[in-house]
Amino acid sequence: MNIRKILPLAFASMLLFNVSCSSDSSEMITMPTTLENGVLISNEGGFTTPTADVSFVSNNLSYGFNKVYSTANNEQLGKVLQTIGFNGSNAYLVSNIPNKIDIVNRYTFKKQTTVTTNLDGARGIAFSGNQYYVTNNNFDTGKRKLNVYNVADNSFVKSIDFTNAAEKVVEAAGKIVVQTDGIGYDASWNPIPTGYTVTVVNPSSNTVSQVINLPTNGIIRDLISYQGNAYALASDNTNSYIYKLNTADGTYTTTTLTAIPKVQKLRAADNKFYFITDTNKIYGMTIGTTTLPTVPIVTATGNVYGFDVIDGKIFASDASFTADSKVNIYNATSGTLLLNFTAGIGTNGFYKN
């Protein structure tokens, strides 16, 4: 058993989630019968050991549970869990070592099936109608593509090849939007841009309908979808930029985050953008406003690898790949720390269930 009742904050970091291997059953209760009304937490796991898994915390932060997948299925998930996508009552767990998509019931986490066909460096997932789309970005072979599958039987439909990258993928305004440029590295492993494109795919034909060429500013860092719109984030050493993408004609409008450099991740909730810099400063601003934030909501701690905003709470992981990661949850308005606890190896994402 892996779960504890959440104790007052002073004790939570010591006692919640960090006892999955403990034999002291008096301090634990069983896995919830349903994972509804909570947040799923993806733990990427190590690159050489099969330590990927999923954690859970309830919406009211009153209880949580580690090792959800392995407990529900009596097997290890594997390595390098990249992302989780939802479609109906199913959750799709995309891993790139080995290349697979484990499809589970999102509320019980019982596995339905595993998809492996034509995956090569699997990364992100998005859904449109009766199809789902998985990006593949293999740094060793140089293969970058978008795979298309049927939802009904998980059969492979086709691949769409790209030149530079195939990273984040989202659905927006009836189109599939792919981050086809991002971070590359020079011979000294300094980050450099691969280019400045975002590619739009028409799901009715599964062909490219637009290639959006963004300004040559910094590096494209993130891509999100919110209320039917796609937004790309880029940043440099001076400013950062949020681009609202028009998937119909390939144009964009720009929100410049003047004097807020090196923003790394972008999220949107409650008609606000939330974003985090390389120094862990988390800001919020109303979408559409020209007034920029001057003071961060909070400065998170550690190696913030996973970041999201759900139901008025900021989730930020202090990730480790050699030990269990920490998760900090803050009030999205005041920045007050609500809870911190230990999750799994390489915590990289949070998903409202």
PDB file of N, CA and C in Angstrom, residues 223-258:
ATOM      1  N   LEU A 223       4.170  24.914 -25.994  1.00  0.00           N
ATOM      2  CA  LEU A 223       2.975  25.034 -26.820  1.00  0.00           C
ATOM      3  C   LEU A 223       1.801  24.530 -25.999  1.00  0.00           C
ATOM      4  N   ILE A 224       0.727  25.341 -25.916  1.00  0.00           N
ATOM      5  CA  ILE A 224      -0.453  24.942 -25.151  1.00  0.00           C
ATOM      6  C   ILE A 224      -1.709  25.240 -25.949  1.00  0.00           C
ATOM      7  N   SER A 225      -2.817  24.667 -25.516  1.00  0.00           N
ATOM      8  CA  SER A 225      -4.133  24.974 -26.057  1.00  0.00           C
ATOM      9  C   SER A 225      -5.029  25.413 -24.910  1.00  0.00           C
ATOM     10  N   TYR A 226      -5.778  26.505 -25.135  1.00  0.00           N
ATOM     11  CA  TYR A 226      -6.675  27.001 -24.090  1.00  0.00           C
ATOM     12  C   TYR A 226      -7.876  27.662 -24.736  1.00  0.00           C
ATOM     13  N   GLN A 227      -9.063  27.194 -24.384  1.00  0.00           N
ATOM     14  CA  GLN A 227     -10.328  27.731 -24.877  1.00  0.00           C
ATOM     15  C   GLN A 227     -10.341  27.846 -26.401  1.00  0.00           C
ATOM     16  N   GLY A 228      -9.863  26.801 -27.061  1.00  0.00           N
ATOM     17  CA  GLY A 228      -9.911  26.727 -28.517  1.00  0.00           C
ATOM     18  C   GLY A 228      -8.788  27.427 -29.238  1.00  0.00           C
ATOM     19  N   ASN A 229      -7.849  28.018 -28.508  1.00  0.00           N
ATOM     20  CA  ASN A 229      -6.726  28.718 -29.127  1.00  0.00           C
ATOM     21  C   ASN A 229      -5.418  28.032 -28.779  1.00  0.00           C
ATOM     22  N   ALA A 230      -4.475  28.070 -29.722  1.00  0.00           N
ATOM     23  CA  ALA A 230      -3.131  27.555 -29.489  1.00  0.00           C
ATOM     24  C   ALA A 230      -2.191  28.724 -29.218  1.00  0.00           C
ATOM     25  N   TYR A 231      -1.310  28.536 -28.238  1.00  0.00           N
ATOM     26  CA  TYR A 231      -0.334  29.558 -27.875  1.00  0.00           C
ATOM     27  C   TYR A 231       1.056  28.927 -27.840  1.00  0.00           C
ATOM     28  N   ALA A 232       2.019  29.598 -28.461  1.00  0.00           N
ATOM     29  CA  ALA A 232       3.412  29.163 -28.404  1.00  0.00           C
ATOM     30  C   ALA A 232       4.200  30.134 -27.540  1.00  0.00           C
ATOM     31  N   LEU A 233       5.152  29.607 -26.791  1.00  0.00           N
ATOM     32  CA  LEU A 233       6.024  30.412 -25.942  1.00  0.00           C
ATOM     33  C   LEU A 233       7.442  30.367 -26.490  1.00  0.00           C
ATOM     34  N   ALA A 234       8.066  31.537 -26.605  1.00  0.00           N
ATOM     35  CA  ALA A 234       9.489  31.628 -26.923  1.00  0.00           C
ATOM     36  C   ALA A 234      10.136  32.587 -25.941  1.00  0.00           C
ATOM     37  N   SER A 235      11.439  32.433 -25.718  1.00  0.00           N
ATOM     38  CA  SER A 235      12.118  33.336 -24.796  1.00  0.00           C
ATOM     39  C   SER A 235      13.582  33.464 -25.166  1.00  0.00           C
ATOM     40  N   ASP A 236      14.167  34.618 -24.775  1.00  0.00           N
ATOM     41  CA  ASP A 236      15.591  34.836 -24.932  1.00  0.00           C
ATOM     42  C   ASP A 236      16.136  35.423 -23.639  1.00  0.00           C
ATOM     43  N   ASN A 237      17.328  35.965 -23.695  1.00  0.00           N
ATOM     44  CA  ASN A 237      17.968  36.464 -22.479  1.00  0.00           C
ATOM     45  C   ASN A 237      17.457  37.823 -22.027  1.00  0.00           C
ATOM     46  N   THR A 238      16.582  38.428 -22.808  1.00  0.00           N
ATOM     47  CA  THR A 238      16.075  39.762 -22.479  1.00  0.00           C
ATOM     48  C   THR A 238      14.573  39.771 -22.238  1.00  0.00           C
ATOM     49  N   ASN A 239      13.819  39.130 -23.132  1.00  0.00           N
ATOM     50  CA  ASN A 239      12.360  39.130 -23.081  1.00  0.00           C
ATOM     51  C   ASN A 239      11.837  37.725 -23.337  1.00  0.00           C
ATOM     52  N   SER A 240      10.531  37.601 -23.178  1.00  0.00           N
ATOM     53  CA  SER A 240       9.844  36.373 -23.573  1.00  0.00           C
ATOM     54  C   SER A 240       8.613  36.754 -24.385  1.00  0.00           C
ATOM     55  N   TYR A 241       8.056  35.779 -25.123  1.00  0.00           N
ATOM     56  CA  TYR A 241       7.019  36.090 -26.101  1.00  0.00           C
ATOM     57  C   TYR A 241       5.957  34.991 -26.096  1.00  0.00           C
ATOM     58  N   ILE A 242       4.703  35.405 -26.031  1.00  0.00           N
ATOM     59  CA  ILE A 242       3.588  34.478 -26.154  1.00  0.00           C
ATOM     60  C   ILE A 242       2.890  34.784 -27.469  1.00  0.00           C
ATOM     61  N   TYR A 243       2.814  33.791 -28.340  1.00  0.00           N
ATOM     62  CA  TYR A 243       2.203  33.955 -29.650  1.00  0.00           C
ATOM     63  C   TYR A 243       0.857  33.241 -29.687  1.00  0.00           C
ATOM     64  N   LYS A 244      -0.198  33.989 -29.961  1.00  0.00           N
ATOM     65  CA  LYS A 244      -1.509  33.395 -30.184  1.00  0.00           C
ATOM     66  C   LYS A 244      -1.607  33.027 -31.659  1.00  0.00           C
ATOM     67  N   LEU A 245      -1.790  31.744 -31.943  1.00  0.00           N
ATOM     68  CA  LEU A 245      -1.690  31.238 -33.306  1.00  0.00           C
ATOM     69  C   LEU A 245      -3.066  31.154 -33.968  1.00  0.00           C
ATOM     70  N   ASN A 246      -3.150  31.638 -35.178  1.00  0.00           N
ATOM     71  CA  ASN A 246      -4.368  31.499 -35.981  1.00  0.00           C
ATOM     72  C   ASN A 246      -4.187  30.275 -36.862  1.00  0.00           C
ATOM     73  N   THR A 247      -4.873  29.180 -36.519  1.00  0.00           N
ATOM     74  CA  THR A 247      -4.672  27.931 -37.246  1.00  0.00           C
ATOM     75  C   THR A 247      -5.311  27.946 -38.631  1.00  0.00           C
ATOM     76  N   ALA A 248      -6.190  28.914 -38.896  1.00  0.00           N
ATOM     77  CA  ALA A 248      -6.870  28.980 -40.186  1.00  0.00           C
ATOM     78  C   ALA A 248      -5.992  29.603 -41.265  1.00  0.00           C
ATOM     79  N   ASP A 249      -5.292  30.708 -40.918  1.00  0.00           N
ATOM     80  CA  ASP A 249      -4.524  31.399 -41.959  1.00  0.00           C
ATOM     81  C   ASP A 249      -3.029  31.479 -41.670  1.00  0.00           C
ATOM     82  N   GLY A 250      -2.589  30.908 -40.559  1.00  0.00           N
ATOM     83  CA  GLY A 250      -1.164  30.861 -40.283  1.00  0.00           C
ATOM     84  C   GLY A 250      -0.575  32.134 -39.718  1.00  0.00           C
ATOM     85  N   THR A 251      -1.418  33.075 -39.288  1.00  0.00           N
ATOM     86  CA  THR A 251      -0.910  34.304 -38.693  1.00  0.00           C
ATOM     87  C   THR A 251      -0.839  34.161 -37.177  1.00  0.00           C
ATOM     88  N   TYR A 252      -0.368  35.199 -36.511  1.00  0.00           N
ATOM     89  CA  TYR A 252      -0.246  35.160 -35.059  1.00  0.00           C
ATOM     90  C   TYR A 252      -0.254  36.582 -34.518  1.00  0.00           C
ATOM     91  N   THR A 253      -0.597  36.713 -33.246  1.00  0.00           N
ATOM     92  CA  THR A 253      -0.453  37.978 -32.531  1.00  0.00           C
ATOM     93  C   THR A 253       0.478  37.733 -31.352  1.00  0.00           C
ATOM     94  N   THR A 254       1.167  38.777 -30.922  1.00  0.00           N
ATOM     95  CA  THR A 254       2.249  38.632 -29.961  1.00  0.00           C
ATOM     96  C   THR A 254       1.985  39.390 -28.666  1.00  0.00           C
ATOM     97  N   THR A 255       2.199  38.728 -27.550  1.00  0.00           N
ATOM     98  CA  THR A 255       2.287  39.383 -26.248  1.00  0.00           C
ATOM     99  C   THR A 255       3.744  39.312 -25.819  1.00  0.00           C
ATOM    100  N   THR A 256       4.402  40.468 -25.745  1.00  0.00           N
ATOM    101  CA  THR A 256       5.808  40.504 -25.356  1.00  0.00           C
ATOM    102  C   THR A 256       5.920  40.706 -23.854  1.00  0.00           C
ATOM    103  N   LEU A 257       6.595  39.786 -23.202  1.00  0.00           N
ATOM    104  CA  LEU A 257       6.849  39.882 -21.770  1.00  0.00           C
ATOM    105  C   LEU A 257       8.158  40.642 -21.583  1.00  0.00           C
ATOM    106  N   THR A 258       8.053  41.947 -21.728  1.00  0.00           N
ATOM    107  CA  THR A 258       9.230  42.809 -21.701  1.00  0.00           C
ATOM    108  C   THR A 258       9.943  42.725 -20.361  1.00  0.00           C
TER     109      THR A 258
END
